Amino acid sequence: MHHTEDKPRFHRESSFRLRDLCNANPVRPVLDHCCFFQAKTDFVYDPHVHAAYELIISDGQPYACFLNGEHLTMPAGQLLVVQPGDTHQGILSCGQKLFVATFLIEFDPPGEVSPVLFRKEASLAARILDPAAIPHAPELCGVLRQAGRD
């Protein structure tokens, strides 16, 4: 399934949603949604509270946002992780391209409270990850960039 959304402030192309029901691991990441996002104008995204994790990769320029009321700037080519319960507003410039993936982390047995990855007192800079430090992430980012150009 493929979905294209063309709003006045941005263009978003989304891929399918994926859930692996066969995974026997008690900790399961569940990919919810992936999209390629391009700003059509300079704007600040409406504030919203996240129900899932969101991974943001900015292609070619730094990404700025407000995260839990604090201003954060991420260098181009880095990854930002937003977690459930976070309040988030992207600050976008015309033509800026992002790859965004949302996911959940489920635990067995169902119904247990899911811990978050980052403690509330952790610095926001800890949310920015260098893909070069993650095995196979640079290759994956390259594939995503190429897919966004096709």
XYZ file of C-alpha atoms in Angstrom:
150
model
C 0.000 0.000 0.000
C 1.282 3.485 -0.830
C -0.247 6.771 0.233
C 0.500 10.276 -1.060
C -0.600 13.343 0.860
C -0.276 16.814 -0.653
C -1.061 19.562 1.837
C -0.404 23.293 1.430
C 2.695 23.236 3.693
C 4.241 19.846 2.864
C 4.235 16.774 0.651
C 4.402 13.327 2.216
C 4.697 9.923 0.572
C 4.037 7.041 2.901
C 4.801 3.368 2.710
C 2.917 0.447 4.181
C 2.558 -0.340 7.868
C 4.243 -3.505 9.084
C 3.641 -5.700 12.109
C 5.554 -8.908 12.724
C 3.168 -11.267 14.512
C 5.547 -14.249 14.355
C 8.356 -12.789 16.449
C 8.978 -14.915 19.545
C 11.165 -12.254 21.180
C 9.442 -10.730 24.258
C 10.596 -7.281 23.092
C 9.200 -6.494 19.642
C 9.733 -3.336 17.631
C 6.657 -2.775 15.485
C 7.133 -0.548 12.455
C 4.049 1.637 12.249
C 4.664 4.062 9.411
C 7.399 5.371 7.101
C 7.268 8.441 4.923
C 9.326 10.810 2.827
C 8.428 14.367 3.761
C 9.241 17.607 1.907
C 8.356 21.107 3.117
C 6.744 23.309 0.448
C 7.232 26.477 2.496
C 8.912 27.657 5.697
C 6.710 26.724 8.629
C 6.567 25.394 12.172
C 4.674 22.113 12.399
C 1.737 22.167 14.782
C 2.622 20.972 18.314
C 1.658 17.374 18.901
C 2.198 14.717 21.577
C 3.667 11.482 20.301
C 1.904 8.181 20.920
C 4.777 6.224 19.315
C 8.502 6.542 18.750
C 9.552 8.601 15.754
C 12.887 8.451 13.984
C 13.724 11.546 11.902
C 16.546 11.794 9.359
C 17.137 15.130 7.618
C 18.726 14.896 4.209
C 21.136 17.662 3.301
C 20.500 20.287 5.964
C 20.188 20.577 9.739
C 16.820 19.841 11.331
C 15.446 22.094 14.057
C 12.505 21.490 16.357
C 11.002 22.143 19.724
C 11.070 18.988 21.813
C 9.283 19.140 25.160
C 9.416 22.929 24.979
C 13.171 23.151 24.330
C 14.784 24.185 21.047
C 16.956 21.471 19.485
C 19.054 21.538 16.309
C 20.303 18.313 14.724
C 23.127 18.316 12.148
C 22.283 16.932 8.700
C 22.822 13.192 8.377
C 22.122 12.472 12.038
C 19.101 10.668 13.506
C 16.673 12.103 16.042
C 14.556 9.829 18.226
C 11.305 11.198 19.646
C 9.558 8.964 22.185
C 5.969 8.429 23.337
C 4.753 11.266 25.538
C 7.076 13.842 23.976
C 5.642 17.130 22.723
C 7.190 17.921 19.336
C 7.132 20.740 16.740
C 9.322 20.575 13.649
C 10.764 23.868 12.353
C 10.984 23.383 8.599
C 12.356 25.387 5.702
C 11.098 25.316 2.135
C 12.451 22.288 0.269
C 13.691 20.514 3.382
C 13.478 16.728 3.012
C 13.015 14.284 5.867
C 12.643 10.558 6.200
C 10.340 9.754 9.109
C 9.582 6.343 10.609
C 7.251 5.736 13.517
C 7.391 2.563 15.561
C 6.239 1.005 18.791
C 8.053 -1.289 21.166
C 5.809 -4.045 22.487
C 6.564 -6.380 25.367
C 5.305 -9.802 26.402
C 3.233 -10.352 28.346
C 0.854 -7.798 26.814
C -0.431 -5.100 29.101
C 2.853 -4.437 30.880
C 3.813 -0.779 31.032
C 6.338 -0.123 28.293
C 9.427 1.692 29.516
C 10.673 4.591 27.422
C 14.184 4.726 25.977
C 15.112 8.110 27.466
C 14.583 9.245 31.051
C 12.785 12.571 31.488
C 15.927 14.141 32.987
C 18.170 12.978 30.094
C 19.552 15.752 27.900
C 17.850 16.312 24.566
C 21.244 16.028 22.862
C 21.180 12.329 23.841
C 18.274 11.919 21.384
C 20.579 12.672 18.433
C 22.376 9.594 17.140
C 25.243 9.253 14.691
C 24.359 6.553 12.142
C 28.080 5.814 11.630
C 28.128 4.392 15.167
C 25.247 1.968 14.482
C 26.044 -1.241 12.554
C 24.601 -1.128 9.010
C 22.849 2.229 9.608
C 24.913 4.121 6.995
C 23.943 1.551 4.348
C 20.292 1.730 5.408
C 20.340 5.549 5.300
C 21.832 5.372 1.803
C 19.056 3.051 0.650
C 16.424 5.371 2.163
C 17.958 8.445 0.492
C 17.981 6.679 -2.880
C 14.384 5.487 -2.435
C 13.335 9.071 -1.683
C 14.862 10.256 -4.974
C 13.189 7.578 -7.096
